[in-house]
PDB file of C-alpha atoms in Angstrom:
ATOM      1  CA  SER N1341     179.386 -34.872 123.829  1.00  0.00           C
ATOM      2  CA  THR N1342     178.804 -31.664 121.850  1.00  0.00           C
ATOM      3  CA  VAL N1343     181.617 -30.003 119.926  1.00  0.00           C
ATOM      4  CA  ARG N1344     180.813 -26.315 119.324  1.00  0.00           C
ATOM      5  CA  ILE N1345     182.578 -24.289 116.655  1.00  0.00           C
ATOM      6  CA  MET N1346     182.097 -20.580 117.262  1.00  0.00           C
ATOM      7  CA  ALA N1347     184.347 -18.940 114.669  1.00  0.00           C
ATOM      8  CA  GLY N1348     185.122 -19.148 110.980  1.00  0.00           C
ATOM      9  CA  GLY N1349     188.040 -21.228 109.719  1.00  0.00           C
ATOM     10  CA  THR N1350     189.028 -24.737 108.652  1.00  0.00           C
ATOM     11  CA  TYR N1351     188.597 -27.595 111.108  1.00  0.00           C
ATOM     12  CA  VAL N1352     189.781 -31.177 110.578  1.00  0.00           C
ATOM     13  CA  LEU N1353     187.623 -33.798 112.267  1.00  0.00           C
ATOM     14  CA  SER N1354     188.782 -37.372 112.789  1.00  0.00           C
ATOM     15  CA  GLY N1355     187.976 -40.167 115.166  1.00  0.00           C
ATOM     16  CA  THR N1356     184.703 -41.177 116.796  1.00  0.00           C
ATOM     17  CA  LEU N1357     182.157 -38.949 118.542  1.00  0.00           C
ATOM     18  CA  ASN N1358     178.949 -40.066 120.210  1.00  0.00           C
ATOM     19  CA  GLY N1359     177.341 -36.672 120.117  1.00  0.00           C
ATOM     20  CA  GLN N1360     177.036 -33.639 117.854  1.00  0.00           C
ATOM     21  CA  VAL N1361     179.165 -31.088 116.036  1.00  0.00           C
ATOM     22  CA  VAL N1362     177.372 -27.729 116.158  1.00  0.00           C
ATOM     23  CA  VAL N1363     178.629 -24.755 114.133  1.00  0.00           C
ATOM     24  CA  ASP N1364     177.382 -21.425 115.489  1.00  0.00           C
ATOM     25  CA  SER N1365     179.568 -18.663 114.094  1.00  0.00           C
ATOM     26  CA  ALA N1366     178.997 -15.163 112.770  1.00  0.00           C
ATOM     27  CA  THR N1367     176.819 -14.918 109.667  1.00  0.00           C
ATOM     28  CA  SER N1368     179.789 -13.507 107.747  1.00  0.00           C
ATOM     29  CA  ASP N1369     182.084 -16.474 108.504  1.00  0.00           C
ATOM     30  CA  GLU N1370     182.962 -19.384 106.242  1.00  0.00           C
ATOM     31  CA  VAL N1371     183.303 -22.575 108.231  1.00  0.00           C
ATOM     32  CA  LYS N1372     184.976 -25.520 106.520  1.00  0.00           C
ATOM     33  CA  LEU N1373     184.843 -28.963 108.109  1.00  0.00           C
ATOM     34  CA  VAL N1374     187.309 -31.494 106.729  1.00  0.00           C
ATOM     35  CA  LEU N1375     186.103 -35.011 107.528  1.00  0.00           C
ATOM     36  CA  SER N1376     189.165 -37.224 107.724  1.00  0.00           C
ATOM     37  CA  GLY N1377     188.056 -40.574 109.072  1.00  0.00           C
ATOM     38  CA  ALA N1378     185.244 -39.174 111.224  1.00  0.00           C
ATOM     39  CA  THR N1379     182.368 -41.180 112.666  1.00  0.00           C
ATOM     40  CA  ILE N1380     179.729 -39.026 114.350  1.00  0.00           C
ATOM     41  CA  THR N1381     176.615 -40.569 115.892  1.00  0.00           C
ATOM     42  CA  SER N1382     174.012 -38.518 117.719  1.00  0.00           C
ATOM     43  CA  SER N1383     171.108 -39.735 119.832  1.00  0.00           C
ATOM     44  CA  THR N1384     169.430 -36.334 120.324  1.00  0.00           C
ATOM     45  CA  GLY N1385     169.554 -34.566 116.939  1.00  0.00           C
ATOM     46  CA  ALA N1386     171.700 -33.927 113.867  1.00  0.00           C
ATOM     47  CA  ALA N1387     175.201 -35.361 113.715  1.00  0.00           C
ATOM     48  CA  ILE N1388     176.487 -32.093 112.196  1.00  0.00           C
ATOM     49  CA  ALA N1389     174.401 -28.916 112.391  1.00  0.00           C
ATOM     50  CA  PHE N1390     175.454 -25.564 110.922  1.00  0.00           C
ATOM     51  CA  VAL N1391     172.999 -23.471 112.908  1.00  0.00           C
ATOM     52  CA  ASP N1392     174.658 -20.195 111.855  1.00  0.00           C
ATOM     53  CA  ALA N1393     177.431 -19.376 109.374  1.00  0.00           C
ATOM     54  CA  GLY N1394     177.898 -17.304 106.263  1.00  0.00           C
ATOM     55  CA  GLU N1395     179.004 -20.320 104.218  1.00  0.00           C
ATOM     56  CA  SER N1396     179.129 -23.992 105.203  1.00  0.00           C
ATOM     57  CA  VAL N1397     181.631 -26.333 103.554  1.00  0.00           C
ATOM     58  CA  VAL N1398     182.209 -30.049 104.128  1.00  0.00           C
ATOM     59  CA  VAL N1399     185.319 -31.593 102.550  1.00  0.00           C
ATOM     60  CA  LEU N1400     185.732 -35.373 102.388  1.00  0.00           C
ATOM     61  CA  ALA N1401     189.451 -36.002 102.720  1.00  0.00           C
ATOM     62  CA  ASP N1402     190.930 -38.162  99.981  1.00  0.00           C
ATOM     63  CA  GLY N1403     191.151 -41.832 100.911  1.00  0.00           C
ATOM     64  CA  THR N1404     189.036 -41.553 104.065  1.00  0.00           C
ATOM     65  CA  THR N1405     185.703 -43.086 105.048  1.00  0.00           C
ATOM     66  CA  ASN N1406     183.323 -41.002 107.144  1.00  0.00           C
ATOM     67  CA  SER N1407     179.863 -41.556 108.568  1.00  0.00           C
ATOM     68  CA  LEU N1408     177.108 -39.398 110.054  1.00  0.00           C
ATOM     69  CA  THR N1409     174.076 -40.793 111.894  1.00  0.00           C
ATOM     70  CA  ASP N1410     171.401 -38.776 113.632  1.00  0.00           C
ATOM     71  CA  GLY N1411     169.017 -39.750 116.405  1.00  0.00           C
ATOM     72  CA  ALA N1412     165.719 -41.481 115.799  1.00  0.00           C
ATOM     73  CA  SER N1413     164.177 -38.664 117.859  1.00  0.00           C
ATOM     74  CA  TYR N1414     165.284 -35.039 118.290  1.00  0.00           C
ATOM     75  CA  ALA N1415     165.355 -32.941 121.427  1.00  0.00           C
ATOM     76  CA  ASP N1416     164.114 -29.884 119.464  1.00  0.00           C
ATOM     77  CA  THR N1417     161.327 -30.359 116.955  1.00  0.00           C
ATOM     78  CA  THR N1418     159.306 -27.170 117.465  1.00  0.00           C
ATOM     79  CA  SER N1419     161.555 -24.138 116.915  1.00  0.00           C
ATOM     80  CA  ALA N1420     161.448 -22.435 113.509  1.00  0.00           C
ATOM     81  CA  ASP N1421     165.037 -23.352 112.643  1.00  0.00           C
ATOM     82  CA  ALA N1422     165.124 -26.784 114.238  1.00  0.00           C
ATOM     83  CA  ALA N1423     167.417 -29.255 112.494  1.00  0.00           C
ATOM     84  CA  ASN N1424     165.790 -32.200 110.717  1.00  0.00           C
ATOM     85  CA  ALA N1425     168.681 -34.064 109.059  1.00  0.00           C
ATOM     86  CA  ALA N1426     171.837 -35.949 109.947  1.00  0.00           C
ATOM     87  CA  LEU N1427     173.813 -33.242 108.088  1.00  0.00           C
ATOM     88  CA  PHE N1428     171.960 -29.947 108.445  1.00  0.00           C
ATOM     89  CA  SER N1429     172.780 -26.362 107.494  1.00  0.00           C
ATOM     90  CA  MET N1430     170.921 -23.069 107.767  1.00  0.00           C
ATOM     91  CA  ALA N1431     173.446 -21.510 105.340  1.00  0.00           C
ATOM     92  CA  ASP N1432     174.583 -22.381 101.816  1.00  0.00           C
ATOM     93  CA  LEU N1433     176.208 -25.814 102.021  1.00  0.00           C
ATOM     94  CA  THR N1434     178.880 -27.209  99.698  1.00  0.00           C
ATOM     95  CA  ILE N1435     180.073 -30.828  99.891  1.00  0.00           C
ATOM     96  CA  GLY N1436     183.178 -31.898  97.991  1.00  0.00           C
ATOM     97  CA  GLY N1437     186.433 -33.798  98.110  1.00  0.00           C
ATOM     98  CA  ALA N1438     187.487 -37.288  97.099  1.00  0.00           C
ATOM     99  CA  GLY N1439     186.603 -39.258 100.218  1.00  0.00           C
ATOM    100  CA  THR N1440     183.583 -41.338 101.184  1.00  0.00           C
ATOM    101  CA  LEU N1441     180.614 -40.258 103.280  1.00  0.00           C
ATOM    102  CA  ASP N1442     177.810 -42.480 104.586  1.00  0.00           C
ATOM    103  CA  VAL N1443     174.793 -40.590 105.938  1.00  0.00           C
ATOM    104  CA  THR N1444     171.931 -42.187 107.849  1.00  0.00           C
ATOM    105  CA  GLY N1445     168.886 -40.041 108.584  1.00  0.00           C
ATOM    106  CA  GLN N1446     166.846 -41.936 111.147  1.00  0.00           C
ATOM    107  CA  PHE N1447     164.552 -39.054 112.094  1.00  0.00           C
ATOM    108  CA  ASP N1448     163.659 -37.262 108.852  1.00  0.00           C
ATOM    109  CA  ASP N1449     166.088 -36.216 106.075  1.00  0.00           C
ATOM    110  CA  GLY N1450     169.630 -37.302 105.316  1.00  0.00           C
ATOM    111  CA  ILE N1451     171.256 -34.043 104.109  1.00  0.00           C
ATOM    112  CA  THR N1452     169.389 -30.731 104.233  1.00  0.00           C
ATOM    113  CA  SER N1453     170.273 -27.105 103.567  1.00  0.00           C
ATOM    114  CA  LYS N1454     167.776 -24.359 104.343  1.00  0.00           C
ATOM    115  CA  ASP N1455     169.542 -22.323 101.649  1.00  0.00           C
ATOM    116  CA  GLY N1456     171.432 -23.673  98.632  1.00  0.00           C
ATOM    117  CA  LEU N1457     173.164 -27.061  98.435  1.00  0.00           C
ATOM    118  CA  VAL N1458     176.005 -27.996  96.067  1.00  0.00           C
ATOM    119  CA  ILE N1459     177.663 -31.422  95.782  1.00  0.00           C
ATOM    120  CA  SER N1460     180.876 -31.278  93.769  1.00  0.00           C
ATOM    121  CA  GLY N1461     182.599 -34.559  94.612  1.00  0.00           C
ATOM    122  CA  GLY N1462     182.984 -37.550  96.874  1.00  0.00           C
ATOM    123  CA  THR N1463     181.345 -40.945  97.137  1.00  0.00           C
ATOM    124  CA  ILE N1464     178.189 -40.262  99.114  1.00  0.00           C
ATOM    125  CA  THR N1465     175.612 -42.783 100.281  1.00  0.00           C
ATOM    126  CA  VAL N1466     172.453 -41.502 101.933  1.00  0.00           C
ATOM    127  CA  LYS N1467     169.704 -43.487 103.628  1.00  0.00           C
ATOM    128  CA  ALA N1468     166.814 -41.509 105.098  1.00  0.00           C
ATOM    129  CA  VAL N1469     163.348 -42.184 106.423  1.00  0.00           C
ATOM    130  CA  ASP N1470     162.047 -39.144 104.501  1.00  0.00           C
ATOM    131  CA  ASP N1471     163.925 -37.032 101.918  1.00  0.00           C
ATOM    132  CA  GLY N1472     167.474 -38.031 101.053  1.00  0.00           C
ATOM    133  CA  VAL N1473     169.208 -34.838  99.851  1.00  0.00           C
ATOM    134  CA  ARG N1474     167.322 -31.554 100.107  1.00  0.00           C
ATOM    135  CA  GLY N1475     168.136 -27.952  99.263  1.00  0.00           C
ATOM    136  CA  LYS N1476     165.752 -25.031  99.530  1.00  0.00           C
ATOM    137  CA  ASP N1477     166.869 -22.365  97.029  1.00  0.00           C
ATOM    138  CA  HIS N1478     168.686 -24.899  94.857  1.00  0.00           C
ATOM    139  CA  LEU N1479     170.299 -28.311  94.728  1.00  0.00           C
ATOM    140  CA  ALA N1480     173.216 -28.565  92.297  1.00  0.00           C
ATOM    141  CA  VAL N1481     175.260 -31.694  91.560  1.00  0.00           C
ATOM    142  CA  THR N1482     178.455 -31.100  89.587  1.00  0.00           C
ATOM    143  CA  GLY N1483     180.385 -34.272  90.395  1.00  0.00           C
ATOM    144  CA  GLY N1484     180.771 -37.255  92.665  1.00  0.00           C
ATOM    145  CA  THR N1485     179.048 -40.608  93.000  1.00  0.00           C
ATOM    146  CA  ILE N1486     175.803 -40.309  94.927  1.00  0.00           C
ATOM    147  CA  SER N1487     173.484 -43.112  96.014  1.00  0.00           C
ATOM    148  CA  VAL N1488     170.253 -42.251  97.802  1.00  0.00           C
ATOM    149  CA  THR N1489     167.623 -44.510  99.342  1.00  0.00           C
ATOM    150  CA  ALA N1490     164.790 -42.443 100.773  1.00  0.00           C
ATOM    151  CA  GLY N1491     161.356 -43.013 102.204  1.00  0.00           C
ATOM    152  CA  GLY N1492     160.242 -39.724 100.624  1.00  0.00           C
ATOM    153  CA  ASP N1493     161.954 -37.905  97.747  1.00  0.00           C
ATOM    154  CA  ALA N1494     165.522 -38.827  96.829  1.00  0.00           C
ATOM    155  CA  LEU N1495     166.505 -35.291  95.707  1.00  0.00           C
ATOM    156  CA  LYS N1496     164.403 -32.221  96.485  1.00  0.00           C
ATOM    157  CA  SER N1497     164.473 -28.423  96.158  1.00  0.00           C
ATOM    158  CA  ASP N1498     161.388 -26.760  97.576  1.00  0.00           C
ATOM    159  CA  ASN N1499     161.518 -22.952  97.532  1.00  0.00           C
ATOM    160  CA  ASP N1500     158.079 -22.039  96.175  1.00  0.00           C
ATOM    161  CA  SER N1501     158.210 -18.286  96.896  1.00  0.00           C
ATOM    162  CA  ASP N1502     160.913 -17.237  94.399  1.00  0.00           C
ATOM    163  CA  ALA N1503     160.643 -17.985  90.679  1.00  0.00           C
ATOM    164  CA  ASP N1504     164.460 -18.055  90.392  1.00  0.00           C
ATOM    165  CA  SER N1505     164.841 -20.614  93.170  1.00  0.00           C
ATOM    166  CA  GLY N1506     163.558 -24.088  93.904  1.00  0.00           C
ATOM    167  CA  TYR N1507     165.542 -25.897  91.208  1.00  0.00           C
ATOM    168  CA  ILE N1508     167.703 -28.999  90.777  1.00  0.00           C
ATOM    169  CA  ASP N1509     170.687 -28.753  88.409  1.00  0.00           C
ATOM    170  CA  VAL N1510     172.714 -31.844  87.494  1.00  0.00           C
ATOM    171  CA  SER N1511     175.777 -31.066  85.375  1.00  0.00           C
ATOM    172  CA  GLY N1512     178.003 -34.002  86.340  1.00  0.00           C
ATOM    173  CA  GLY N1513     178.453 -36.985  88.574  1.00  0.00           C
ATOM    174  CA  THR N1514     176.704 -40.331  88.855  1.00  0.00           C
ATOM    175  CA  LEU N1515     173.429 -40.584  90.740  1.00  0.00           C
ATOM    176  CA  THR N1516     171.468 -43.678  91.744  1.00  0.00           C
ATOM    177  CA  LEU N1517     168.151 -42.826  93.368  1.00  0.00           C
ATOM    178  CA  VAL N1518     165.554 -44.950  95.140  1.00  0.00           C
ATOM    179  CA  ALA N1519     162.503 -43.139  96.525  1.00  0.00           C
ATOM    180  CA  GLY N1520     159.628 -44.266  98.695  1.00  0.00           C
ATOM    181  CA  ALA N1521     156.253 -45.569  97.578  1.00  0.00           C
ATOM    182  CA  LYS N1522     154.876 -42.032  97.180  1.00  0.00           C
ATOM    183  CA  GLY N1523     158.190 -40.222  96.749  1.00  0.00           C
ATOM    184  CA  ASP N1524     159.789 -38.638  93.679  1.00  0.00           C
ATOM    185  CA  GLY N1525     163.237 -39.463  92.395  1.00  0.00           C
ATOM    186  CA  MET N1526     163.893 -35.741  91.748  1.00  0.00           C
ATOM    187  CA  ASP N1527     161.346 -33.170  92.910  1.00  0.00           C
ATOM    188  CA  ALA N1528     161.876 -29.436  92.279  1.00  0.00           C
ATOM    189  CA  GLU N1529     159.411 -26.647  92.922  1.00  0.00           C
ATOM    190  CA  ASN N1530     160.411 -24.849  89.712  1.00  0.00           C
ATOM    191  CA  ASP N1531     163.095 -26.392  87.439  1.00  0.00           C
ATOM    192  CA  ILE N1532     165.014 -29.604  86.872  1.00  0.00           C
ATOM    193  CA  ILE N1533     167.967 -29.186  84.509  1.00  0.00           C
ATOM    194  CA  ILE N1534     170.145 -32.154  83.520  1.00  0.00           C
ATOM    195  CA  SER N1535     173.009 -31.216  81.214  1.00  0.00           C
ATOM    196  CA  ASP N1536     175.512 -34.007  81.900  1.00  0.00           C
ATOM    197  CA  GLY N1537     176.303 -36.917  84.173  1.00  0.00           C
ATOM    198  CA  LYS N1538     174.415 -40.150  84.702  1.00  0.00           C
ATOM    199  CA  VAL N1539     171.104 -40.179  86.571  1.00  0.00           C
ATOM    200  CA  THR N1540     169.404 -43.466  87.381  1.00  0.00           C
ATOM    201  CA  VAL N1541     166.081 -43.380  89.207  1.00  0.00           C
ATOM    202  CA  ALA N1542     165.884 -47.052  90.125  1.00  0.00           C
ATOM    203  CA  GLN N1543     162.592 -46.820  92.002  1.00  0.00           C
ATOM    204  CA  ALA N1544     160.090 -44.028  92.633  1.00  0.00           C
ATOM    205  CA  TYR N1545     156.440 -43.052  92.366  1.00  0.00           C
ATOM    206  CA  GLU N1546     157.309 -40.011  90.190  1.00  0.00           C
ATOM    207  CA  GLY N1547     160.674 -39.987  88.410  1.00  0.00           C
ATOM    208  CA  LEU N1548     161.309 -36.307  87.634  1.00  0.00           C
ATOM    209  CA  GLU N1549     158.739 -33.704  88.685  1.00  0.00           C
ATOM    210  CA  ALA N1550     158.962 -29.913  88.335  1.00  0.00           C
ATOM    211  CA  LEU N1551     157.327 -26.928  86.699  1.00  0.00           C
ATOM    212  CA  ASN N1552     159.993 -27.016  83.953  1.00  0.00           C
ATOM    213  CA  ILE N1553     162.208 -29.978  83.027  1.00  0.00           C
ATOM    214  CA  VAL N1554     165.167 -29.714  80.637  1.00  0.00           C
ATOM    215  CA  ILE N1555     167.308 -32.741  79.712  1.00  0.00           C
ATOM    216  CA  GLY N1556     170.089 -31.517  77.459  1.00  0.00           C
ATOM    217  CA  GLY N1557     172.809 -34.133  77.918  1.00  0.00           C
ATOM    218  CA  GLY N1558     174.091 -37.048  79.913  1.00  0.00           C
ATOM    219  CA  THR N1559     172.212 -40.304  80.485  1.00  0.00           C
ATOM    220  CA  THR N1560     168.918 -40.457  82.371  1.00  0.00           C
ATOM    221  CA  GLU N1561     167.135 -43.718  83.192  1.00  0.00           C
ATOM    222  CA  VAL N1562     163.861 -43.720  85.109  1.00  0.00           C
ATOM    223  CA  THR N1563     161.809 -46.580  86.575  1.00  0.00           C
ATOM    224  CA  THR N1564     158.610 -45.559  88.357  1.00  0.00           C
ATOM    225  CA  SER N1565     155.202 -46.813  89.405  1.00  0.00           C
ATOM    226  CA  ASP N1566     153.488 -43.700  88.027  1.00  0.00           C
ATOM    227  CA  ASP N1567     154.920 -40.932  85.802  1.00  0.00           C
ATOM    228  CA  GLY N1568     158.475 -41.039  84.522  1.00  0.00           C
ATOM    229  CA  ILE N1569     158.666 -37.316  83.700  1.00  0.00           C
ATOM    230  CA  ASN N1570     155.937 -35.085  85.087  1.00  0.00           C
ATOM    231  CA  VAL N1571     155.683 -31.352  84.313  1.00  0.00           C
ATOM    232  CA  SER N1572     153.410 -30.217  87.122  1.00  0.00           C
ATOM    233  CA  ALA N1573     152.894 -27.318  89.522  1.00  0.00           C
ATOM    234  CA  GLY N1574     149.537 -27.712  91.193  1.00  0.00           C
ATOM    235  CA  SER N1575     146.160 -28.506  89.688  1.00  0.00           C
ATOM    236  CA  ALA N1576     145.874 -25.559  87.237  1.00  0.00           C
ATOM    237  CA  ALA N1577     149.304 -26.011  85.703  1.00  0.00           C
ATOM    238  CA  ALA N1578     148.914 -29.777  85.684  1.00  0.00           C
ATOM    239  CA  THR N1579     145.625 -29.506  83.772  1.00  0.00           C
ATOM    240  CA  THR N1580     147.313 -27.345  81.150  1.00  0.00           C
ATOM    241  CA  ALA N1581     150.146 -29.809  80.851  1.00  0.00           C
ATOM    242  CA  THR N1582     147.666 -32.657  80.401  1.00  0.00           C
ATOM    243  CA  THR N1583     145.899 -30.851  77.568  1.00  0.00           C
ATOM    244  CA  GLN N1584     149.126 -29.959  75.776  1.00  0.00           C
ATOM    245  CA  ALA N1585     150.532 -33.439  76.186  1.00  0.00           C
ATOM    246  CA  GLY N1586     147.331 -35.065  75.058  1.00  0.00           C
ATOM    247  CA  GLY N1587     147.144 -37.094  78.228  1.00  0.00           C
ATOM    248  CA  GLY N1588     150.444 -38.848  77.537  1.00  0.00           C
ATOM    249  CA  PRO N1589     153.033 -39.958  80.097  1.00  0.00           C
ATOM    250  CA  GLY N1590     153.885 -37.236  82.576  1.00  0.00           C
ATOM    251  CA  GLY N1591     150.856 -35.163  81.629  1.00  0.00           C
ATOM    252  CA  GLY N1592     148.770 -35.813  84.727  1.00  0.00           C
ATOM    253  CA  PRO N1593     148.961 -34.231  88.157  1.00  0.00           C
ATOM    254  CA  GLY N1594     151.663 -35.424  90.524  1.00  0.00           C
TER     255      GLY N1594
END
């Protein structure tokens, strides 16, 4: 029930698999998976896991509907690079195309990259018990229609060791985000930059939270139970933000 891809190239996946697709190629390889009417359901871990590759690409074939569902429990939860999402990648991950993808993360996250994550197209629906869509170095959305319902954060980028990483960049697309009771709609360790597109945070505890937030275009609508826009990076930075903002909305700690 496990399909293993051991070399770079383009692979077209269609049909139904009760199991996993595991990509384990050389770190210099680009592996492109074209989902063309694929339904993958795993009971022991991620539906698709790029455990090693130089570049990971998922293309949603035009006119097709695809779905990925992970297990409610994972066989491996202790190793340093253990997968934690229905669609998981250790390498830079790009998702594009004009098809539809439904992702259900029953264990933890919906879509996770341990490097950078770019979404350039497709109609993508994510439901996850914790974070919906998560990149480490960055999470960039340049197109597509994305709907996320998450128990934790809807969108997240969490590299806190590099000042040039840990950012969310939205320059296109349409996003509808619902986060959990204590989750953020968009949570970046360093920067959130919205230059175009439509972002609707329909429900969250914090709407947008990052060290720096720039909204330079597009349409952004936020509905939250706490702060709509919160410039915060720990207690010291949050205190400074509170003083400068005069205690207004988004000035308090996250």
